[in-house]
Amino acid sequence: MCTKIILSRLIVVLMCYQLGQSAPIPASPCRNMFKYKTHSRTNETIGFITLTDVDANENLRLDVQISVGALLKKNQKAYLKLSKSLEATYYDIVLNKTAKYWIKFPVQDPIPVLVSIVRNGEELCSGSQIERYPETTINLSYTIIAPKYIVEQYAMKYSSITPRTTRRPTTTTTLTPKHLQDNCGTSNLVTELAMNGISTRAGQFPWVVPLFKRKPRADPEYFCVATIVTSRHLLTAAHCVYDKRPEEILAMPGKHDISDLSAGNGAIHADIQKISCHEEYESASDHLVDQDADIAVLRLENNLRFTQFIRPICLWRDHSPLNINSAHKGVVSGWGENEEDSSTTTPFYYTSTIVSKQQCSENLDISIPKRARVFCGDGAGSVACRGDSGSAMVMSRNNRFYLRGVVSKAVLDEMTFKCDSSKYAIYTDVPSFIYWIMSNTYDIDDD
């Protein structure tokens, strides 16, 4: 109820209207750690959490409980997310020992209250639940796995840097675990790179792996490509596997001709133990930013034994912006459809030149936001097509190949429904997700 004051009726009515437009903001039980803020894009009230004294060498589990004075519908859900990307959060943890999160509330009226914040089992903040009906208690959780050999490397690199000169390193170095560095990104068969689709030879790209979907009463069916990044892990596009179970997928490292599903001749059958899609990938959204985390890690049941046909690709951490003037070129190999819209049983490869986001936006007639963690490539007459999803774009540096991108999207001609080779392909920008990749591929038993 609005209290009448000695004012005109019009002012009283306006006051009532304004007060009714926004719900009151509850008090924070620990203002140094939790605050209510307004989201810059949606203008909604959100919860903002700042953790300090975070140990970069330990896993970080955050549990948050909130209380809502309402009965919620099924579509009214709360989310606990990192304020920055996982990669940027790792920088903050290593350099500043801080981690920041935000809470999307299920409703805006009434604004939920904070009940507790728990870090690795230790309660850091406590409040009170709403003591009236209706009331809904919501528990949220977020865990960051510490990729220890990455953290240690960065800690050493930054230990001698003063705050005034602190900046991210821009040199390209391998992040592949030490016992894989001698094998990663090498191929004795790659001599000259082609501009248009050229058939590959067995062992030419030993990190490329075809993925098959198992069927109850039929042969496994090829559907996507993955890339070997460790002896136990493959990298692919999230849209290839987000709706599949591990037991539904058969990987065949070393396989060249996918019309022959038998093992042998350098190829093996590898079962999938776990699928880890990036938590920021939104399969149901049509917005490019929601789908820019189109990346997934597949953990194999058993370690791979590296041969001339089975080797990992090298990973890099070059975070410097792509320089269009240098016309960086990469190589893409996969079993996708060719220009005649026919499937291939042996992989083709082509050279792709990276283009700017502005040039890509004009070519695809869409707007690619600067913050989208993607880049585009011109295939110069050949382009990624159906069946190439998850394929790696690799770039040569110092006689090794490094993983630069993962094929995410290609364009079909609206009239012929064939792949349009005049349009650019969109790739997930792998260096933007390097810490996520490392945290999902680090196994103690693989040291």
Tab-separated table of C-alpha atoms in Angstrom:
chain	number	residue	atom	x	y	z
A	1	MET	CA	0.000	0.000	0.000
A	2	CYS	CA	1.182	3.503	-0.802
A	3	THR	CA	0.900	6.013	2.051
A	4	LYS	CA	-0.952	9.206	1.204
A	5	ILE	CA	1.045	12.328	1.851
A	6	ILE	CA	-0.143	15.936	1.496
A	7	LEU	CA	0.467	15.970	-2.238
A	8	SER	CA	-1.689	16.120	-5.289
A	9	ARG	CA	-3.529	12.945	-6.308
A	10	LEU	CA	-1.544	12.806	-9.543
A	11	ILE	CA	1.819	12.660	-7.726
A	12	VAL	CA	0.527	9.979	-5.374
A	13	VAL	CA	-0.659	7.880	-8.338
A	14	LEU	CA	2.715	8.277	-10.074
A	15	MET	CA	4.535	7.229	-6.920
A	16	CYS	CA	2.386	4.121	-6.620
A	17	TYR	CA	3.020	3.243	-10.258
A	18	GLN	CA	6.787	3.685	-9.999
A	19	LEU	CA	7.038	1.709	-6.802
A	20	GLY	CA	5.091	-1.117	-8.370
A	21	GLN	CA	7.467	-1.464	-11.325
A	22	SER	CA	10.442	-2.925	-9.494
A	23	ALA	CA	10.650	-5.312	-6.601
A	24	PRO	CA	12.659	-4.198	-3.548
A	25	ILE	CA	16.267	-5.366	-3.425
A	26	PRO	CA	16.996	-7.536	-0.361
A	27	ALA	CA	19.942	-6.782	1.874
A	28	SER	CA	23.079	-8.829	1.299
A	29	PRO	CA	24.235	-10.921	4.272
A	30	CYS	CA	27.877	-10.436	3.178
A	31	ARG	CA	28.403	-7.338	1.043
A	32	ASN	CA	32.114	-7.961	0.602
A	33	MET	CA	31.297	-11.188	-1.269
A	34	PHE	CA	27.748	-10.918	-2.631
A	35	LYS	CA	25.961	-7.967	-4.220
A	36	TYR	CA	22.848	-7.351	-6.287
A	37	LYS	CA	23.547	-5.761	-9.663
A	38	THR	CA	21.742	-4.920	-12.892
A	39	HIS	CA	22.651	-7.048	-15.910
A	40	SER	CA	24.084	-4.772	-18.615
A	41	ARG	CA	22.227	-6.450	-21.469
A	42	THR	CA	18.898	-7.588	-20.000
A	43	ASN	CA	18.507	-4.954	-17.245
A	44	GLU	CA	17.480	-7.757	-14.893
A	45	THR	CA	18.600	-7.887	-11.295
A	46	ILE	CA	21.265	-10.542	-10.803
A	47	GLY	CA	23.398	-11.792	-7.932
A	48	PHE	CA	27.139	-11.126	-8.209
A	49	ILE	CA	29.708	-13.171	-6.246
A	50	THR	CA	33.417	-12.408	-5.801
A	51	LEU	CA	35.690	-15.019	-4.219
A	52	THR	CA	39.145	-13.994	-3.010
A	53	ASP	CA	42.236	-15.942	-1.957
A	54	VAL	CA	41.485	-18.696	-4.472
A	55	ASP	CA	44.226	-21.326	-4.772
A	56	ALA	CA	45.117	-21.921	-8.425
A	57	ASN	CA	46.442	-25.403	-7.640
A	58	GLU	CA	43.169	-26.740	-6.224
A	59	ASN	CA	39.806	-27.554	-7.753
A	60	LEU	CA	37.205	-24.918	-6.889
A	61	ARG	CA	33.649	-25.996	-6.063
A	62	LEU	CA	31.141	-23.275	-5.290
A	63	ASP	CA	27.733	-24.122	-3.793
A	64	VAL	CA	25.122	-21.378	-3.503
A	65	GLN	CA	21.655	-21.550	-1.956
A	66	ILE	CA	18.970	-18.946	-2.583
A	67	SER	CA	15.405	-18.615	-1.304
A	68	VAL	CA	12.517	-17.350	-3.436
A	69	GLY	CA	9.212	-16.159	-2.024
A	70	ALA	CA	7.187	-17.789	-4.781
A	71	LEU	CA	6.144	-21.116	-6.263
A	72	LEU	CA	8.061	-21.548	-9.505
A	73	LYS	CA	6.964	-22.899	-12.855
A	74	LYS	CA	9.032	-25.472	-14.745
A	75	ASN	CA	10.519	-22.867	-17.077
A	76	GLN	CA	11.518	-20.551	-14.222
A	77	LYS	CA	15.052	-21.681	-13.430
A	78	ALA	CA	18.132	-20.183	-11.806
A	79	TYR	CA	21.673	-20.446	-13.153
A	80	LEU	CA	25.101	-19.965	-11.581
A	81	LYS	CA	27.680	-18.899	-14.176
A	82	LEU	CA	31.168	-17.454	-14.345
A	83	SER	CA	31.249	-13.702	-14.822
A	84	LYS	CA	34.039	-14.106	-17.396
A	85	SER	CA	34.980	-16.962	-19.662
A	86	LEU	CA	36.636	-19.968	-18.068
A	87	GLU	CA	39.923	-18.966	-19.679
A	88	ALA	CA	39.764	-15.391	-18.352
A	89	THR	CA	38.790	-16.721	-14.919
A	90	TYR	CA	41.940	-18.859	-14.860
A	91	TYR	CA	43.996	-15.728	-15.497
A	92	ASP	CA	42.266	-13.986	-12.599
A	93	ILE	CA	42.881	-16.945	-10.295
A	94	VAL	CA	46.570	-17.207	-11.203
A	95	LEU	CA	47.269	-13.464	-11.142
A	96	ASN	CA	44.803	-12.055	-8.602
A	97	LYS	CA	43.491	-15.111	-6.705
A	98	THR	CA	39.925	-14.062	-7.488
A	99	ALA	CA	36.980	-15.767	-9.180
A	100	LYS	CA	33.734	-14.006	-10.065
A	101	TYR	CA	30.278	-15.478	-10.703
A	102	TRP	CA	26.770	-14.258	-11.362
A	103	ILE	CA	23.361	-15.754	-10.599
A	104	LYS	CA	20.448	-15.534	-12.999
A	105	PHE	CA	17.330	-15.487	-10.862
A	106	PRO	CA	14.210	-17.453	-11.863
A	107	VAL	CA	11.921	-14.465	-11.170
A	108	GLN	CA	12.363	-10.740	-10.771
A	109	ASP	CA	9.492	-10.189	-8.359
A	110	PRO	CA	10.181	-10.970	-5.626
A	111	ILE	CA	13.983	-10.824	-5.840
A	112	PRO	CA	15.436	-14.008	-4.225
A	113	VAL	CA	17.514	-13.764	-1.066
A	114	LEU	CA	20.914	-15.348	-0.506
A	115	VAL	CA	20.958	-18.173	2.045
A	116	SER	CA	24.543	-19.434	1.843
A	117	ILE	CA	27.812	-19.487	-0.117
A	118	VAL	CA	30.020	-22.555	0.375
A	119	ARG	CA	33.498	-22.995	-1.142
A	120	ASN	CA	34.989	-26.496	-1.156
A	121	GLY	CA	32.793	-27.482	1.787
A	122	GLU	CA	33.548	-24.362	3.856
A	123	GLU	CA	30.675	-21.945	4.459
A	124	LEU	CA	31.793	-18.399	3.676
A	125	CYS	CA	28.470	-16.564	3.928
A	126	SER	CA	25.127	-17.331	5.552
A	127	GLY	CA	21.745	-15.636	5.439
A	128	SER	CA	18.168	-16.575	6.259
A	129	GLN	CA	15.498	-18.302	4.214
A	130	ILE	CA	12.208	-16.601	3.547
A	131	GLU	CA	9.903	-17.689	6.379
A	132	ARG	CA	6.551	-17.487	4.713
A	133	TYR	CA	4.466	-19.383	2.189
A	134	PRO	CA	5.022	-19.757	-0.686
A	135	GLU	CA	8.796	-20.328	-0.580
A	136	THR	CA	11.169	-22.209	-2.892
A	137	THR	CA	14.752	-23.116	-2.001
A	138	ILE	CA	17.214	-23.455	-4.895
A	139	ASN	CA	20.676	-25.046	-4.722
A	140	LEU	CA	23.249	-24.093	-7.364
A	141	SER	CA	26.748	-25.438	-7.931
A	142	TYR	CA	29.739	-24.736	-10.177
A	143	THR	CA	33.093	-26.580	-10.209
A	144	ILE	CA	36.341	-25.442	-11.810
A	145	ILE	CA	38.911	-28.183	-12.343
A	146	ALA	CA	42.484	-26.927	-11.919
A	147	PRO	CA	44.654	-27.960	-14.900
A	148	LYS	CA	47.767	-28.129	-12.751
A	149	TYR	CA	50.481	-28.279	-15.358
A	150	ILE	CA	48.947	-25.220	-17.049
A	151	VAL	CA	48.637	-23.261	-13.803
A	152	GLU	CA	52.212	-24.086	-12.814
A	153	GLN	CA	53.510	-22.968	-16.193
A	154	TYR	CA	51.664	-19.655	-15.975
A	155	ALA	CA	52.624	-19.102	-12.343
A	156	MET	CA	56.292	-19.404	-13.272
A	157	LYS	CA	55.877	-17.134	-16.269
A	158	TYR	CA	54.145	-14.410	-14.261
A	159	SER	CA	56.176	-14.704	-11.069
A	160	SER	CA	58.740	-12.118	-12.191
A	161	ILE	CA	56.266	-9.687	-13.798
A	162	THR	CA	55.301	-6.568	-11.855
A	163	PRO	CA	51.656	-5.382	-11.912
A	164	ARG	CA	52.564	-2.443	-14.172
A	165	THR	CA	53.784	-4.678	-16.968
A	166	THR	CA	51.396	-7.602	-16.508
A	167	ARG	CA	50.102	-8.768	-19.874
A	168	ARG	CA	49.190	-11.999	-21.549
A	169	PRO	CA	51.968	-13.766	-23.414
A	170	THR	CA	51.520	-13.856	-27.184
A	171	THR	CA	54.177	-16.347	-28.217
A	172	THR	CA	53.046	-19.687	-29.552
A	173	THR	CA	54.100	-22.701	-27.483
A	174	THR	CA	52.820	-26.216	-27.243
A	175	LEU	CA	50.569	-27.065	-24.328
A	176	THR	CA	50.590	-30.759	-25.036
A	177	PRO	CA	51.741	-32.792	-21.986
A	178	LYS	CA	55.469	-33.460	-21.978
A	179	HIS	CA	55.278	-37.142	-22.884
A	180	LEU	CA	53.342	-36.263	-26.078
A	181	GLN	CA	55.436	-33.352	-27.350
A	182	ASP	CA	57.757	-35.525	-29.419
A	183	ASN	CA	54.819	-36.939	-31.370
A	184	CYS	CA	52.303	-34.111	-31.672
A	185	GLY	CA	51.571	-32.416	-34.957
A	186	THR	CA	54.052	-34.347	-37.066
A	187	SER	CA	53.421	-36.100	-40.372
A	188	ASN	CA	56.023	-37.347	-42.787
A	189	LEU	CA	53.515	-37.368	-45.641
A	190	VAL	CA	52.524	-33.678	-45.743
A	191	THR	CA	54.687	-31.997	-48.361
A	192	GLU	CA	52.623	-29.484	-50.355
A	193	LEU	CA	49.250	-28.057	-49.344
A	194	ALA	CA	46.398	-27.891	-51.849
A	195	MET	CA	43.975	-25.004	-52.395
A	196	ASN	CA	41.091	-27.238	-53.472
A	197	GLY	CA	39.859	-30.559	-52.118
A	198	ILE	CA	42.515	-33.219	-52.602
A	199	SER	CA	42.272	-36.853	-51.526
A	200	THR	CA	44.575	-37.698	-48.633
A	201	ARG	CA	46.849	-40.670	-48.130
A	202	ALA	CA	46.708	-42.987	-45.142
A	203	GLY	CA	48.679	-41.465	-42.273
A	204	GLN	CA	48.857	-38.017	-43.877
A	205	PHE	CA	46.844	-36.484	-41.025
A	206	PRO	CA	47.281	-39.009	-38.193
A	207	TRP	CA	45.328	-36.892	-35.665
A	208	VAL	CA	42.071	-37.089	-37.672
A	209	VAL	CA	39.498	-39.594	-36.355
A	210	PRO	CA	36.128	-40.539	-37.899
A	211	LEU	CA	33.193	-40.930	-35.505
A	212	PHE	CA	30.409	-43.472	-36.060
A	213	LYS	CA	26.997	-43.819	-34.479
A	214	ARG	CA	26.277	-47.381	-33.381
A	215	LYS	CA	22.934	-48.832	-34.494
A	216	PRO	CA	21.119	-51.846	-32.973
A	217	ARG	CA	20.594	-53.834	-36.167
A	218	ALA	CA	22.836	-52.143	-38.708
A	219	ASP	CA	26.434	-51.162	-39.326
A	220	PRO	CA	27.720	-48.066	-37.515
A	221	GLU	CA	27.058	-44.875	-39.473
A	222	TYR	CA	29.687	-42.164	-39.961
A	223	PHE	CA	28.559	-38.726	-38.719
A	224	CYS	CA	31.424	-36.424	-37.632
A	225	VAL	CA	35.166	-35.934	-37.237
A	226	ALA	CA	37.269	-35.697	-34.071
A	227	THR	CA	40.905	-34.820	-33.403
A	228	ILE	CA	43.397	-36.604	-31.132
A	229	VAL	CA	44.711	-34.190	-28.475
A	230	THR	CA	46.099	-36.667	-25.900
A	231	SER	CA	46.491	-40.427	-25.647
A	232	ARG	CA	43.080	-40.524	-23.940
A	233	HIS	CA	41.091	-37.631	-25.440
A	234	LEU	CA	39.533	-36.477	-28.706
A	235	LEU	CA	38.217	-33.004	-29.532
A	236	THR	CA	35.134	-32.408	-31.697
A	237	ALA	CA	32.179	-30.041	-32.153
A	238	ALA	CA	29.565	-30.000	-29.388
A	239	HIS	CA	26.701	-30.107	-31.889
A	240	CYS	CA	27.975	-33.502	-33.053
A	241	VAL	CA	27.652	-35.209	-29.665
A	242	TYR	CA	25.555	-33.141	-27.221
A	243	ASP	CA	22.507	-35.379	-27.782
A	244	LYS	CA	24.381	-38.711	-27.737
A	245	ARG	CA	25.448	-41.147	-25.051
A	246	PRO	CA	29.053	-42.406	-24.881
A	247	GLU	CA	28.047	-45.983	-25.677
A	248	GLU	CA	26.409	-44.801	-28.919
A	249	ILE	CA	29.704	-43.578	-30.390
A	250	LEU	CA	32.514	-45.584	-31.974
A	251	ALA	CA	35.778	-43.779	-32.735
A	252	MET	CA	38.263	-45.267	-35.195
A	253	PRO	CA	41.722	-43.674	-34.869
A	254	GLY	CA	43.975	-44.507	-37.796
A	255	LYS	CA	41.031	-45.250	-40.103
A	256	HIS	CA	41.392	-43.997	-43.680
A	257	ASP	CA	38.663	-45.709	-45.743
A	258	ILE	CA	35.405	-45.536	-43.762
A	259	SER	CA	33.675	-47.999	-46.086
A	260	ASP	CA	35.670	-50.703	-44.264
A	261	LEU	CA	34.677	-50.724	-40.573
A	262	SER	CA	37.138	-53.402	-39.505
A	263	ALA	CA	40.187	-52.700	-37.380
A	264	GLY	CA	43.633	-53.341	-38.795
A	265	ASN	CA	45.911	-51.643	-41.343
A	266	GLY	CA	46.809	-49.062	-38.723
A	267	ALA	CA	43.254	-48.483	-37.472
A	268	ILE	CA	41.677	-49.460	-34.160
A	269	HIS	CA	38.228	-49.409	-32.548
A	270	ALA	CA	38.018	-47.031	-29.550
A	271	ASP	CA	35.049	-46.824	-27.176
A	272	ILE	CA	34.008	-43.533	-25.567
A	273	GLN	CA	33.898	-43.341	-21.775
A	274	LYS	CA	32.704	-39.763	-21.289
A	275	ILE	CA	31.357	-36.837	-23.333
A	276	SER	CA	32.103	-33.326	-22.048
A	277	CYS	CA	30.366	-30.558	-24.004
A	278	HIS	CA	31.287	-27.004	-23.113
A	279	GLU	CA	28.801	-25.776	-20.517
A	280	GLU	CA	28.271	-22.500	-22.420
A	281	TYR	CA	27.090	-24.205	-25.613
A	282	GLU	CA	23.367	-23.558	-26.106
A	283	SER	CA	22.068	-26.035	-28.669
A	284	ALA	CA	18.535	-24.627	-28.650
A	285	SER	CA	19.561	-21.037	-29.359
A	286	ASP	CA	19.815	-19.474	-32.810
A	287	HIS	CA	22.113	-16.692	-31.554
A	288	LEU	CA	25.704	-17.128	-32.683
A	289	VAL	CA	27.144	-16.027	-29.335
A	290	ASP	CA	25.122	-18.753	-27.564
A	291	GLN	CA	26.567	-21.335	-29.968
A	292	ASP	CA	30.145	-20.086	-30.126
A	293	ALA	CA	31.233	-22.653	-27.523
A	294	ASP	CA	30.657	-25.425	-30.094
A	295	ILE	CA	33.348	-27.676	-28.688
A	296	ALA	CA	33.431	-31.014	-26.843
A	297	VAL	CA	35.966	-33.460	-25.397
A	298	LEU	CA	35.560	-37.229	-25.731
A	299	ARG	CA	37.367	-39.346	-23.152
A	300	LEU	CA	38.309	-42.797	-24.425
A	301	GLU	CA	37.934	-45.984	-22.443
A	302	ASN	CA	41.622	-46.819	-22.981
A	303	ASN	CA	44.820	-44.982	-23.855
A	304	LEU	CA	45.932	-44.864	-27.479
A	305	ARG	CA	49.280	-46.228	-28.593
A	306	PHE	CA	50.797	-43.750	-31.004
A	307	THR	CA	51.980	-44.954	-34.405
A	308	GLN	CA	52.600	-43.391	-37.812
A	309	PHE	CA	48.804	-43.560	-38.333
A	310	ILE	CA	47.742	-42.394	-34.850
A	311	ARG	CA	49.272	-39.219	-33.405
A	312	PRO	CA	47.995	-36.192	-31.468
A	313	ILE	CA	47.802	-32.642	-32.766
A	314	CYS	CA	49.676	-29.892	-30.897
A	315	LEU	CA	47.744	-27.273	-28.915
A	316	TRP	CA	48.769	-23.638	-28.701
A	317	ARG	CA	47.900	-20.601	-26.620
A	318	ASP	CA	48.308	-17.721	-29.066
A	319	HIS	CA	45.667	-15.261	-27.789
A	320	SER	CA	46.728	-12.412	-30.078
A	321	PRO	CA	44.022	-11.183	-32.491
A	322	LEU	CA	43.950	-12.776	-35.924
A	323	ASN	CA	45.822	-10.514	-38.334
A	324	ILE	CA	43.982	-10.536	-41.643
A	325	ASN	CA	46.915	-8.842	-43.414
A	326	SER	CA	49.105	-11.881	-42.832
A	327	ALA	CA	46.487	-14.134	-44.490
A	328	HIS	CA	46.969	-17.064	-42.127
A	329	LYS	CA	46.299	-20.363	-43.854
A	330	GLY	CA	45.208	-23.635	-42.310
A	331	VAL	CA	44.444	-27.149	-43.498
A	332	VAL	CA	41.129	-28.971	-42.983
A	333	SER	CA	40.658	-32.703	-43.553
A	334	GLY	CA	37.490	-34.786	-43.279
A	335	TRP	CA	35.048	-37.189	-44.879
A	336	GLY	CA	32.393	-34.589	-45.732
A	337	GLU	CA	30.501	-34.277	-49.001
A	338	ASN	CA	32.429	-32.928	-51.961
A	339	GLU	CA	31.442	-30.316	-54.559
A	340	GLU	CA	29.236	-32.867	-56.355
A	341	ASP	CA	27.267	-33.370	-53.101
A	342	SER	CA	28.371	-36.978	-52.861
A	343	SER	CA	29.781	-38.678	-49.794
A	344	THR	CA	33.402	-39.801	-49.747
A	345	THR	CA	34.871	-42.919	-48.175
A	346	THR	CA	38.412	-41.518	-47.950
A	347	PRO	CA	39.135	-38.058	-46.538
A	348	PHE	CA	39.798	-34.952	-48.598
A	349	TYR	CA	41.717	-31.910	-47.453
A	350	TYR	CA	41.843	-28.297	-48.511
A	351	THR	CA	43.605	-25.089	-47.529
A	352	SER	CA	41.541	-22.383	-45.849
A	353	THR	CA	42.530	-18.732	-45.413
A	354	ILE	CA	41.310	-16.950	-42.275
A	355	VAL	CA	39.279	-13.804	-42.941
A	356	SER	CA	38.149	-10.961	-40.692
A	357	LYS	CA	34.785	-11.045	-38.899
A	358	GLN	CA	33.650	-8.043	-40.907
A	359	GLN	CA	34.477	-9.759	-44.198
A	360	CYS	CA	32.776	-12.910	-42.961
A	361	SER	CA	29.649	-11.011	-41.899
A	362	GLU	CA	29.374	-9.505	-45.376
A	363	ASN	CA	29.918	-12.855	-47.082
A	364	LEU	CA	27.356	-14.737	-44.948
A	365	ASP	CA	24.950	-11.785	-44.628
A	366	ILE	CA	24.833	-12.112	-40.862
A	367	SER	CA	26.206	-10.086	-37.993
A	368	ILE	CA	29.095	-11.785	-36.171
A	369	PRO	CA	29.616	-10.065	-32.796
A	370	LYS	CA	33.192	-9.212	-31.846
A	371	ARG	CA	32.828	-11.172	-28.625
A	372	ALA	CA	31.859	-14.389	-30.474
A	373	ARG	CA	34.655	-16.947	-30.037
A	374	VAL	CA	34.643	-17.975	-33.694
A	375	PHE	CA	36.493	-17.150	-36.890
A	376	CYS	CA	35.797	-17.735	-40.578
A	377	GLY	CA	37.791	-19.332	-43.358
A	378	ASP	CA	37.720	-19.012	-47.152
A	379	GLY	CA	38.186	-22.354	-48.867
A	380	ALA	CA	39.113	-20.828	-52.268
A	381	GLY	CA	36.734	-23.126	-54.122
A	382	SER	CA	36.449	-25.826	-51.468
A	383	VAL	CA	34.687	-25.500	-48.161
A	384	ALA	CA	33.654	-27.585	-45.167
A	385	CYS	CA	30.435	-29.464	-45.922
A	386	ARG	CA	28.065	-31.971	-44.350
A	387	GLY	CA	30.139	-34.634	-42.639
A	388	ASP	CA	33.057	-32.283	-41.923
A	389	SER	CA	31.638	-31.059	-38.608
A	390	GLY	CA	34.179	-31.370	-35.827
A	391	SER	CA	37.112	-31.406	-38.274
A	392	ALA	CA	40.248	-29.573	-37.221
A	393	MET	CA	41.750	-26.593	-38.963
A	394	VAL	CA	45.479	-27.021	-38.332
A	395	MET	CA	48.294	-24.572	-39.019
A	396	SER	CA	51.956	-25.308	-39.596
A	397	ARG	CA	54.550	-23.745	-37.303
A	398	ASN	CA	58.189	-24.896	-37.128
A	399	ASN	CA	57.525	-28.219	-38.888
A	400	ARG	CA	54.616	-29.080	-36.589
A	401	PHE	CA	50.872	-28.715	-36.966
A	402	TYR	CA	48.851	-26.890	-34.300
A	403	LEU	CA	45.101	-26.982	-33.754
A	404	ARG	CA	43.629	-23.583	-34.649
A	405	GLY	CA	39.894	-24.237	-35.073
A	406	VAL	CA	37.078	-26.781	-35.171
A	407	VAL	CA	34.556	-26.817	-38.037
A	408	SER	CA	31.256	-25.575	-36.605
A	409	LYS	CA	29.014	-24.330	-39.433
A	410	ALA	CA	28.835	-24.321	-43.222
A	411	VAL	CA	26.306	-22.823	-45.640
A	412	LEU	CA	23.929	-24.719	-47.919
A	413	ASP	CA	22.673	-23.221	-51.165
A	414	GLU	CA	18.966	-22.446	-50.709
A	415	MET	CA	18.118	-23.621	-54.217
A	416	THR	CA	20.202	-26.786	-54.611
A	417	PHE	CA	20.714	-27.705	-50.912
A	418	LYS	CA	24.331	-28.400	-51.798
A	419	CYS	CA	27.247	-26.890	-49.922
A	420	ASP	CA	27.932	-23.372	-51.189
A	421	SER	CA	31.672	-23.159	-51.878
A	422	SER	CA	31.429	-19.381	-52.334
A	423	LYS	CA	30.518	-18.947	-48.657
A	424	TYR	CA	32.877	-19.051	-45.725
A	425	ALA	CA	32.901	-21.756	-43.073
A	426	ILE	CA	32.656	-20.846	-39.379
A	427	TYR	CA	35.168	-22.383	-36.968
A	428	THR	CA	35.207	-22.538	-33.176
A	429	ASP	CA	38.275	-20.572	-32.042
A	430	VAL	CA	40.283	-23.203	-30.137
A	431	PRO	CA	42.776	-20.874	-28.353
A	432	SER	CA	39.792	-19.136	-26.728
A	433	PHE	CA	38.970	-22.433	-25.001
A	434	ILE	CA	42.472	-23.704	-24.247
A	435	TYR	CA	42.066	-23.816	-20.473
A	436	TRP	CA	38.705	-25.549	-20.740
A	437	ILE	CA	40.316	-28.126	-23.020
A	438	MET	CA	43.198	-28.621	-20.616
A	439	SER	CA	40.915	-28.965	-17.588
A	440	ASN	CA	38.917	-31.652	-19.411
A	441	THR	CA	41.902	-33.581	-20.745
A	442	TYR	CA	44.159	-33.648	-17.705
A	443	ASP	CA	44.286	-37.129	-16.210
A	444	ILE	CA	46.565	-37.937	-13.288
A	445	ASP	CA	47.076	-41.455	-14.609
A	446	ASP	CA	48.261	-40.050	-17.936
A	447	ASP	CA	51.288	-38.237	-16.452
